[in-house]
PDB file of C-alpha atoms and ligand atoms in Angstrom:
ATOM      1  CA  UNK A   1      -0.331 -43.537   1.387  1.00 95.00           C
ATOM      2  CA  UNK A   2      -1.412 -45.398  -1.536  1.00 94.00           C
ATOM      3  CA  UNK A   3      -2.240 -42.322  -3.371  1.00 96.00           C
ATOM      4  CA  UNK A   4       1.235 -40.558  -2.646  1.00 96.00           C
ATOM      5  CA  UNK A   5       2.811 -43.754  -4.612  1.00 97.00           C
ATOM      6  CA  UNK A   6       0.294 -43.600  -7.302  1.00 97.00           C
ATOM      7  CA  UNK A   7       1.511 -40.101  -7.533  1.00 97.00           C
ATOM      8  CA  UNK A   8       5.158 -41.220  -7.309  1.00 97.00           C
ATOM      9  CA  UNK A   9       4.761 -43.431 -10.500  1.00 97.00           C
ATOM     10  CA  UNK A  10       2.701 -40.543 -12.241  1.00 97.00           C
ATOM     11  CA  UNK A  11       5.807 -38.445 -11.534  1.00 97.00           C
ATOM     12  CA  UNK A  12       8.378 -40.536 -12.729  1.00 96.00           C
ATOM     13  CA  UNK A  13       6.151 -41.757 -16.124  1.00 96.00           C
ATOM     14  CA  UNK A  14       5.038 -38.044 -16.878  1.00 96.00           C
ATOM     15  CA  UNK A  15       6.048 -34.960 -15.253  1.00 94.00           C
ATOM     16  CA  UNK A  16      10.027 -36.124 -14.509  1.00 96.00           C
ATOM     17  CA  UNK A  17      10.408 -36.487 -18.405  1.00 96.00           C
ATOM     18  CA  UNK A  18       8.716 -33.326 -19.229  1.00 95.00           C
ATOM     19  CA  UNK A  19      11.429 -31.664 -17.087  1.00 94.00           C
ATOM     20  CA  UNK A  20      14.329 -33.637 -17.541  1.00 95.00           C
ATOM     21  CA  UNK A  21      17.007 -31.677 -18.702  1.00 96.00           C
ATOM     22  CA  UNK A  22      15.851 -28.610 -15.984  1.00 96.00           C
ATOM     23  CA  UNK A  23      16.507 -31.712 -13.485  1.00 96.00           C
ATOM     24  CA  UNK A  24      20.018 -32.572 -15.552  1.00 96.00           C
ATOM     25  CA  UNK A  25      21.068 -29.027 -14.938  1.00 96.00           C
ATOM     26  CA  UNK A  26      19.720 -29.069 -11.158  1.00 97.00           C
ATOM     27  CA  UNK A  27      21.231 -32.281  -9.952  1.00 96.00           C
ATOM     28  CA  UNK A  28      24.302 -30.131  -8.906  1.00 96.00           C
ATOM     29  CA  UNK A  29      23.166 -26.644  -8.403  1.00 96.00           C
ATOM     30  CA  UNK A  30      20.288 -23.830  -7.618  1.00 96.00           C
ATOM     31  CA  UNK A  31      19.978 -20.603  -7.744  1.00 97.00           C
ATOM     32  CA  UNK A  32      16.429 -19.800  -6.321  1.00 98.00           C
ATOM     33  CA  UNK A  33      15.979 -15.822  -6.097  1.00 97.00           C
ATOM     34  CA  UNK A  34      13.363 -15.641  -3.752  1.00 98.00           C
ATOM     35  CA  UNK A  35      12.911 -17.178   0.226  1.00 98.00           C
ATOM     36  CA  UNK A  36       9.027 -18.184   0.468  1.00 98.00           C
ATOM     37  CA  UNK A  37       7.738 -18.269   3.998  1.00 98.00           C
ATOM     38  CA  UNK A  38       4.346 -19.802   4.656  1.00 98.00           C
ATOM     39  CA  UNK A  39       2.244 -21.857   5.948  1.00 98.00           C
ATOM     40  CA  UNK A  40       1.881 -25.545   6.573  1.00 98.00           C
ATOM     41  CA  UNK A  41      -1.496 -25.601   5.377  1.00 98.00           C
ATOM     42  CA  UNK A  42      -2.289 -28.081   3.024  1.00 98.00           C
ATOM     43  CA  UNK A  43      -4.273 -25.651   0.695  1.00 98.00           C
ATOM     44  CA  UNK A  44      -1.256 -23.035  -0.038  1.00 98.00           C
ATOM     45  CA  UNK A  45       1.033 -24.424  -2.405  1.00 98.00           C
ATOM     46  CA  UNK A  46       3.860 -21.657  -3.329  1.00 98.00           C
ATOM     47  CA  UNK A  47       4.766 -22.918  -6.276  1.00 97.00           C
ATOM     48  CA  UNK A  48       1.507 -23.415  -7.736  1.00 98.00           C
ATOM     49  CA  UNK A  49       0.016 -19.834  -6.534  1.00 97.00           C
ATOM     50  CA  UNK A  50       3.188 -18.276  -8.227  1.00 98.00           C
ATOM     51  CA  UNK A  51       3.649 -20.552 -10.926  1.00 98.00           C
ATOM     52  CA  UNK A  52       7.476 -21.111 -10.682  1.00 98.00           C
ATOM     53  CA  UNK A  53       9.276 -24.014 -11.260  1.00 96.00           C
ATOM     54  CA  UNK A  54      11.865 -26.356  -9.254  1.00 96.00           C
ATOM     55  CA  UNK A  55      14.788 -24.374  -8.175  1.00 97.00           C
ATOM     56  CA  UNK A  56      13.019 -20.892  -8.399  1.00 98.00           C
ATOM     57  CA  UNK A  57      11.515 -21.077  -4.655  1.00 98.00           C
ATOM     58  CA  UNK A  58      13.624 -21.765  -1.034  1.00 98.00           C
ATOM     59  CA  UNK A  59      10.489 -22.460   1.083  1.00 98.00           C
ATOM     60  CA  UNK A  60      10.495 -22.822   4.813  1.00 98.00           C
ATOM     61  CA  UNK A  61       6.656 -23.860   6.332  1.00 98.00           C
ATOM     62  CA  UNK A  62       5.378 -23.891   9.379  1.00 98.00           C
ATOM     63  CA  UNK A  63       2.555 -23.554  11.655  1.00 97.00           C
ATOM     64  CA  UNK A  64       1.778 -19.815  11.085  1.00 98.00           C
ATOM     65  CA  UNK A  65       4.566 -18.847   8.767  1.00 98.00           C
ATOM     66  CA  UNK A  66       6.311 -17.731  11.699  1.00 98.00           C
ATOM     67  CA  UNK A  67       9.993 -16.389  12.023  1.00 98.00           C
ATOM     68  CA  UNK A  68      11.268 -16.168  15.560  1.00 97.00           C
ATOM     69  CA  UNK A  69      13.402 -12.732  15.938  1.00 96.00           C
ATOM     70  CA  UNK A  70      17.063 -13.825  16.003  1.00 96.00           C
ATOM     71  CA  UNK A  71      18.204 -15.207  19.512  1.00 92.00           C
ATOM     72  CA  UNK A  72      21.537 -16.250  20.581  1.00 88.00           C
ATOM     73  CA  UNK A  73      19.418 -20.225  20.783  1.00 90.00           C
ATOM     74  CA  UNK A  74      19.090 -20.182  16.731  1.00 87.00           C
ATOM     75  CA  UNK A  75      16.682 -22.759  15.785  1.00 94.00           C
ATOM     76  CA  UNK A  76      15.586 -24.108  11.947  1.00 96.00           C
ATOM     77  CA  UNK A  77      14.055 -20.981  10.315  1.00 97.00           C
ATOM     78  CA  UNK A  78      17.035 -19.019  11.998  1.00 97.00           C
ATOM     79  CA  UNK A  79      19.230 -20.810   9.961  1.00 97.00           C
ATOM     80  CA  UNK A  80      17.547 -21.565   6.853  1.00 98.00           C
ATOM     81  CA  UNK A  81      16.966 -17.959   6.930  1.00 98.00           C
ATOM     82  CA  UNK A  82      20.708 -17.684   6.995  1.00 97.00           C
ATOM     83  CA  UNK A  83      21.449 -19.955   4.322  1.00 98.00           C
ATOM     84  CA  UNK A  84      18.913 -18.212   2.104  1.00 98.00           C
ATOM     85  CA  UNK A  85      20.405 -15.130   1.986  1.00 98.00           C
ATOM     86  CA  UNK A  86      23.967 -15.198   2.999  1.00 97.00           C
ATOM     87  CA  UNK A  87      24.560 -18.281   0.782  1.00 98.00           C
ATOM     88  CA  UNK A  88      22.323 -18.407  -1.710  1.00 98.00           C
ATOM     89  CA  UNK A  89      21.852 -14.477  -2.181  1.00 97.00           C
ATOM     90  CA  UNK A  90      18.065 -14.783  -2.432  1.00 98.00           C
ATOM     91  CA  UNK A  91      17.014 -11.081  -3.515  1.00 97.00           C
ATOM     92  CA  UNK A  92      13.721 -11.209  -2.339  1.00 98.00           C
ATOM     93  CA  UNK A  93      11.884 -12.540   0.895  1.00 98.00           C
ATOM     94  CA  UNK A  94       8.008 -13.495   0.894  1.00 98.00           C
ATOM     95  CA  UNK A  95       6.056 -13.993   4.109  1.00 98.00           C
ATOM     96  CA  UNK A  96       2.738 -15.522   3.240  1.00 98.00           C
ATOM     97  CA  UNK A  97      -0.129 -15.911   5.413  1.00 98.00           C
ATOM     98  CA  UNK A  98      -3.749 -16.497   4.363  1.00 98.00           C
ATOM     99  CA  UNK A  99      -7.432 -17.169   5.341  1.00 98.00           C
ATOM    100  CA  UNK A 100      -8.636 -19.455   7.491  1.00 97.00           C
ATOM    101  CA  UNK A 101      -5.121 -20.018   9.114  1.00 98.00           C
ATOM    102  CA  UNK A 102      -5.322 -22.339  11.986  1.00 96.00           C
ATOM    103  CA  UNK A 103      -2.780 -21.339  14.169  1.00 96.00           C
ATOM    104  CA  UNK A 104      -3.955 -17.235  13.500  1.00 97.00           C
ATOM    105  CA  UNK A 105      -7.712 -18.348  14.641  1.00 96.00           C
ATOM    106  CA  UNK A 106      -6.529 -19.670  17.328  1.00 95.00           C
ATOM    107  CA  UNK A 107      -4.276 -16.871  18.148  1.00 95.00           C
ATOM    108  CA  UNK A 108      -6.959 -14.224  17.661  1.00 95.00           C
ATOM    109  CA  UNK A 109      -9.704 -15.997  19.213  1.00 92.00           C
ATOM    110  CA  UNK A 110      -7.608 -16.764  22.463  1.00 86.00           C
ATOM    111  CA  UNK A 111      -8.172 -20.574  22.141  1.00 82.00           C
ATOM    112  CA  UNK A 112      -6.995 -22.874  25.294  1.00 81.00           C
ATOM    113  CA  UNK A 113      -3.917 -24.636  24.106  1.00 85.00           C
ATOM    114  CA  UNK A 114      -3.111 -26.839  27.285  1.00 86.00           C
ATOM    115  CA  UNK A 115      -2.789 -29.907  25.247  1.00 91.00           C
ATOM    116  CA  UNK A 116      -1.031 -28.588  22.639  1.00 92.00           C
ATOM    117  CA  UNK A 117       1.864 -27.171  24.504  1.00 92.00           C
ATOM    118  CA  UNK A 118       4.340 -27.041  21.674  1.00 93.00           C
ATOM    119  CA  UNK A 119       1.902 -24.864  19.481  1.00 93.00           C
ATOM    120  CA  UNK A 120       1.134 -22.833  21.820  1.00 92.00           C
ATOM    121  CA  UNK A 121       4.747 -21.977  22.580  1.00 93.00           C
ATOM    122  CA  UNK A 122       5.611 -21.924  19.013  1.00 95.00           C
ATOM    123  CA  UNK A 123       2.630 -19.083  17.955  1.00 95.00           C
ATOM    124  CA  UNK A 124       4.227 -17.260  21.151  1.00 94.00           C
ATOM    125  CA  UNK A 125       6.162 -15.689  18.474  1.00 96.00           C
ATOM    126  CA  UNK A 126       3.047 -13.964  16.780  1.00 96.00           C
ATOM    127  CA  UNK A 127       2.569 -12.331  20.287  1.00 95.00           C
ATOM    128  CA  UNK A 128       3.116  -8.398  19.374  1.00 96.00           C
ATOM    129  CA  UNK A 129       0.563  -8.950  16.265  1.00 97.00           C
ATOM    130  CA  UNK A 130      -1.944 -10.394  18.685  1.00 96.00           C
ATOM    131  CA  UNK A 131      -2.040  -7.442  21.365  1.00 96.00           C
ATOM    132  CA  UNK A 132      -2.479  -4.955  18.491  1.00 96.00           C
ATOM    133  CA  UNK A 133      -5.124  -7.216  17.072  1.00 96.00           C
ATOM    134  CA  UNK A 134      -6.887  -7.657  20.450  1.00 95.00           C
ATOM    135  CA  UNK A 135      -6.561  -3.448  21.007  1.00 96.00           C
ATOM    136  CA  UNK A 136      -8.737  -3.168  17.914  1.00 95.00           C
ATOM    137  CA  UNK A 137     -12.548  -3.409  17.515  1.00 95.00           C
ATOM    138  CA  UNK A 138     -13.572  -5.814  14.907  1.00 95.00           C
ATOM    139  CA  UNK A 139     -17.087  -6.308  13.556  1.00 97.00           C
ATOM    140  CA  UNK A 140     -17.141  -9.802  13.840  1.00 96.00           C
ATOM    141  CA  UNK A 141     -14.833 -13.519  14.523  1.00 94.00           C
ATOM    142  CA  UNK A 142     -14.008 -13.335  10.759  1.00 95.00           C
ATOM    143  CA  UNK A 143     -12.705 -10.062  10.568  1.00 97.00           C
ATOM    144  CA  UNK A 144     -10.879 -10.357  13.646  1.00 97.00           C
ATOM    145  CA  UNK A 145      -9.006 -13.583  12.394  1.00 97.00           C
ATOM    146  CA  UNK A 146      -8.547 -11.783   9.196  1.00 97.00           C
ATOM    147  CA  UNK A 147      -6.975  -8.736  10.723  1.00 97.00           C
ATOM    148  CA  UNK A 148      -4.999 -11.207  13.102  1.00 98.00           C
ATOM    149  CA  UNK A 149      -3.345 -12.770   9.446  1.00 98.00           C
ATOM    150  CA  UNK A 150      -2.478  -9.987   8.114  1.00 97.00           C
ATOM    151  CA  UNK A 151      -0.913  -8.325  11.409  1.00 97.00           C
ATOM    152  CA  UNK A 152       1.082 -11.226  11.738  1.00 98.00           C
ATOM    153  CA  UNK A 153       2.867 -10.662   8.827  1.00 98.00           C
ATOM    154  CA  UNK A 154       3.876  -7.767   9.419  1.00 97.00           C
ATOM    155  CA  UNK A 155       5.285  -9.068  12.816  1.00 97.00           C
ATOM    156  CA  UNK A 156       6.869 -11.702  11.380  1.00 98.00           C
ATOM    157  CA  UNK A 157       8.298  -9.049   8.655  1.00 97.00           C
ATOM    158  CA  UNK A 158       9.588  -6.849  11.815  1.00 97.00           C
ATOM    159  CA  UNK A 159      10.784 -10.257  13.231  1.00 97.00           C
ATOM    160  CA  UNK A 160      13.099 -11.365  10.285  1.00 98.00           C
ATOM    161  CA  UNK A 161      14.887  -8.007  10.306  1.00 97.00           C
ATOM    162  CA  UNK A 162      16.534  -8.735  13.339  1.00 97.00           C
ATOM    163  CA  UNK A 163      18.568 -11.344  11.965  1.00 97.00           C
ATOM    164  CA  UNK A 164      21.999 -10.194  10.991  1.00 97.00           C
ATOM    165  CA  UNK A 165      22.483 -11.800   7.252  1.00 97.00           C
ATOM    166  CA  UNK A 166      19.284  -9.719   6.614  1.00 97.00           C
ATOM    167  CA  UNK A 167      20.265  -6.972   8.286  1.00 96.00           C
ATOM    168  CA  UNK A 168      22.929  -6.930   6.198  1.00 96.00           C
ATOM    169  CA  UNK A 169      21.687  -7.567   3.117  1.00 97.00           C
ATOM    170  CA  UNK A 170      19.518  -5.240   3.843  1.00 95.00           C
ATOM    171  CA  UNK A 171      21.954  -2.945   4.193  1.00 94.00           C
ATOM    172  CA  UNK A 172      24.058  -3.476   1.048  1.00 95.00           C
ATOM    173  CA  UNK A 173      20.542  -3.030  -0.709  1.00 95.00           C
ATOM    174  CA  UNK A 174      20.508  -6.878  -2.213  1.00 96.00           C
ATOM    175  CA  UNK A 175      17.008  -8.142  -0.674  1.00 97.00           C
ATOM    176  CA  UNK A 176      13.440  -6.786  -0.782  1.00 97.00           C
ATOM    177  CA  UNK A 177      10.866  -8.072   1.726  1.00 98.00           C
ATOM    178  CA  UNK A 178       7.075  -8.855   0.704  1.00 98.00           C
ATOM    179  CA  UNK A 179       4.201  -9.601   2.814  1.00 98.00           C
ATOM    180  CA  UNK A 180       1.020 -11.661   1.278  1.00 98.00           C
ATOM    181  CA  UNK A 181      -2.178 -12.849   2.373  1.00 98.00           C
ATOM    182  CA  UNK A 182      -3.543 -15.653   0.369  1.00 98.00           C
ATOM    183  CA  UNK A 183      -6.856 -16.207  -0.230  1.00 98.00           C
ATOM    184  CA  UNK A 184      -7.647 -19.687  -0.478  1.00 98.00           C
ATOM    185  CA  UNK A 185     -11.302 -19.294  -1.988  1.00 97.00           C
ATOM    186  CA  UNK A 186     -10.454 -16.644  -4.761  1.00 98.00           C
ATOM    187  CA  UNK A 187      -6.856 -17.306  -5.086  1.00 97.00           C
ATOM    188  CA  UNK A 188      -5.966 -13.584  -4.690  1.00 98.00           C
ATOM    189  CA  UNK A 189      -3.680 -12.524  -2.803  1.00 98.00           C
ATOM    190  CA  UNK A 190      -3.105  -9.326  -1.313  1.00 98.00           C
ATOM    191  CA  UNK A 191       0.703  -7.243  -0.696  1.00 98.00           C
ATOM    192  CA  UNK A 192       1.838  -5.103   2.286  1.00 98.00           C
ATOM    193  CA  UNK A 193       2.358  -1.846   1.275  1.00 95.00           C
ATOM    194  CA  UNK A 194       4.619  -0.646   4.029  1.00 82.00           C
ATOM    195  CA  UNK A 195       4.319   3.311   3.216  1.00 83.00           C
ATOM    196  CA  UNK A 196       0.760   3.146   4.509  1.00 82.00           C
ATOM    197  CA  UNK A 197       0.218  -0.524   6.350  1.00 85.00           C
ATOM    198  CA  UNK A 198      -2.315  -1.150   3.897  1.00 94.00           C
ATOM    199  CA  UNK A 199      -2.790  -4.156   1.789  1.00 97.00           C
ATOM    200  CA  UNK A 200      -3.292  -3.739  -1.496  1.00 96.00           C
ATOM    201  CA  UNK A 201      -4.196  -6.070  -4.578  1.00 96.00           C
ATOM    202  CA  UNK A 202      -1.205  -7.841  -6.165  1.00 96.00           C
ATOM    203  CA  UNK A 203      -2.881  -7.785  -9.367  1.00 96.00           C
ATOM    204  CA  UNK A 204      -4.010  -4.280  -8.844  1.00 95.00           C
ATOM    205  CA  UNK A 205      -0.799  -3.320  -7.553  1.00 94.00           C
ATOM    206  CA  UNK A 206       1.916  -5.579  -9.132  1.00 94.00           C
ATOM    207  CA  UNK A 207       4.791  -3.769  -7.619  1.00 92.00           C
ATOM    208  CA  UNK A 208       3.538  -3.599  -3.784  1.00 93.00           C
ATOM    209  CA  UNK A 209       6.868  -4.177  -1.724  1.00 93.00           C
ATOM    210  CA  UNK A 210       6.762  -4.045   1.813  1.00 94.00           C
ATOM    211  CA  UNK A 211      10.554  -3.705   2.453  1.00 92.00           C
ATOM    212  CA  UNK A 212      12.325  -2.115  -0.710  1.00 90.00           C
ATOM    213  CA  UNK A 213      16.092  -2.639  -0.558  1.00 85.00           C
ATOM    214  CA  UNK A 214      17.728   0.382  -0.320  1.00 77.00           C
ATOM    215  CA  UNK A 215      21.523   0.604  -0.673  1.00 66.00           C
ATOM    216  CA  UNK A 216      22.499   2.845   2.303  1.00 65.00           C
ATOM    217  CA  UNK A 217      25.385   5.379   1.454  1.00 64.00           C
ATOM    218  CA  UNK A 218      28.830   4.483   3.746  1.00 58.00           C
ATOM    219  CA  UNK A 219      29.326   7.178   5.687  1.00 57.00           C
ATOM    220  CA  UNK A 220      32.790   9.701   4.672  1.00 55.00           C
TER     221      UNK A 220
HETATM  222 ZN1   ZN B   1      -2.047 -21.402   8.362  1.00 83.05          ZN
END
């Protein structure tokens, strides 16, 4: 704890000034464009690994970067979710996983969860990317938790577009959906390119989008 208040007093004698009047103008008001969804892992920090400043990002984190598919029971991402994009008008949506997840090891590698009964209920959510995962052949543990990442966001992608303010944003073509794999060692990070369920290089590929909003014409 000690080092969090060190940090505190670092913030308030350095890095508050340097910002101030971006905090001036924020004390009443933000306008982030883009809903980040990722991990709780301590090593993936969105604002660092895009470089964007407070204000720019609406995060939600949690074990897995998981989004449970709309229910009538709507629970915390459900409605931060909600508030992203019906209130705030976010125009794009980011589902982040990356390596050496945690909760997608233990997903892939079918670990016993008994004593951690909330987790394993929570990650119950990543279920459809884990059967396709587990119908695969993999050469080894690695690549199978790698796989198991990156089909998960793409489950978790399927699972956010059955919640209606999407849906409907969706459908007035205002939000684009992205899915990214972090790398933690190299810092790369790698976009769902939905045409072909490949993932590509973002820096090879700047303009990967997994979910490109496309205004639909009302019918006559
Ligand atoms: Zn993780």
């Amino acid at each position: 704890m000690k080092a969090l208040i060190e940090g505190f007093l670092k913030f308030q004698k350095d890095a508050f000034p340097q910002r101030e009047n971006l905090f001036k103008h924020l004390a009443t008001t933000q306008h982030p464009g883009t809903l980040f969804i990722t991990c709780s892992d301590s090593r993936v920090i969105p604002e660092l690994l895009t470089q964007q400043e407070p204000g720019e990002l609406f995060v939600i984190r949690n074990a897995g970067n998981i989004v449970p598919s709309y229910s009538p029971h709507p629970g915390g991402v459900s409605a931060t979710v909600e508030y992203a994009v019906a209130v705030l008008g976010v125009t794009d949506i980011v589902i982040c996983g990356h390596s050496d997840c945690g909760a997608m090891t233990a997903v892939a590698q079918c670990k016993c969860m008994d004593h951690l009964p909330g987790v394993a209920g929570w990650l119950q959510h990543a279920e459809s990317a884990k059967v396709i995962n587990e119908s695969r052949t993999h050469v080894n543990e690695t690549a199978k938790v790698n796989s198991m990442v990156r089909e998960n966001v793409i489950a978790q992608l399927a699972n956010i577009q059955t919640h209606p303010s999407v849906r409907l944003a969706q459908e007035k073509g205002l939000v684009n959906l992205h899915g990214w794999v972090y790398d933690i060692e190299t810092g790369s990070i790698d976009a769902l390119d939905a045409d072909n369920r490949t993932f590509k290089s973002l820096v090879e590929h700047p303009t990967t989008c997994a979910v490109q909003a496309r205004p639909v014409q009302a019918a006559a």
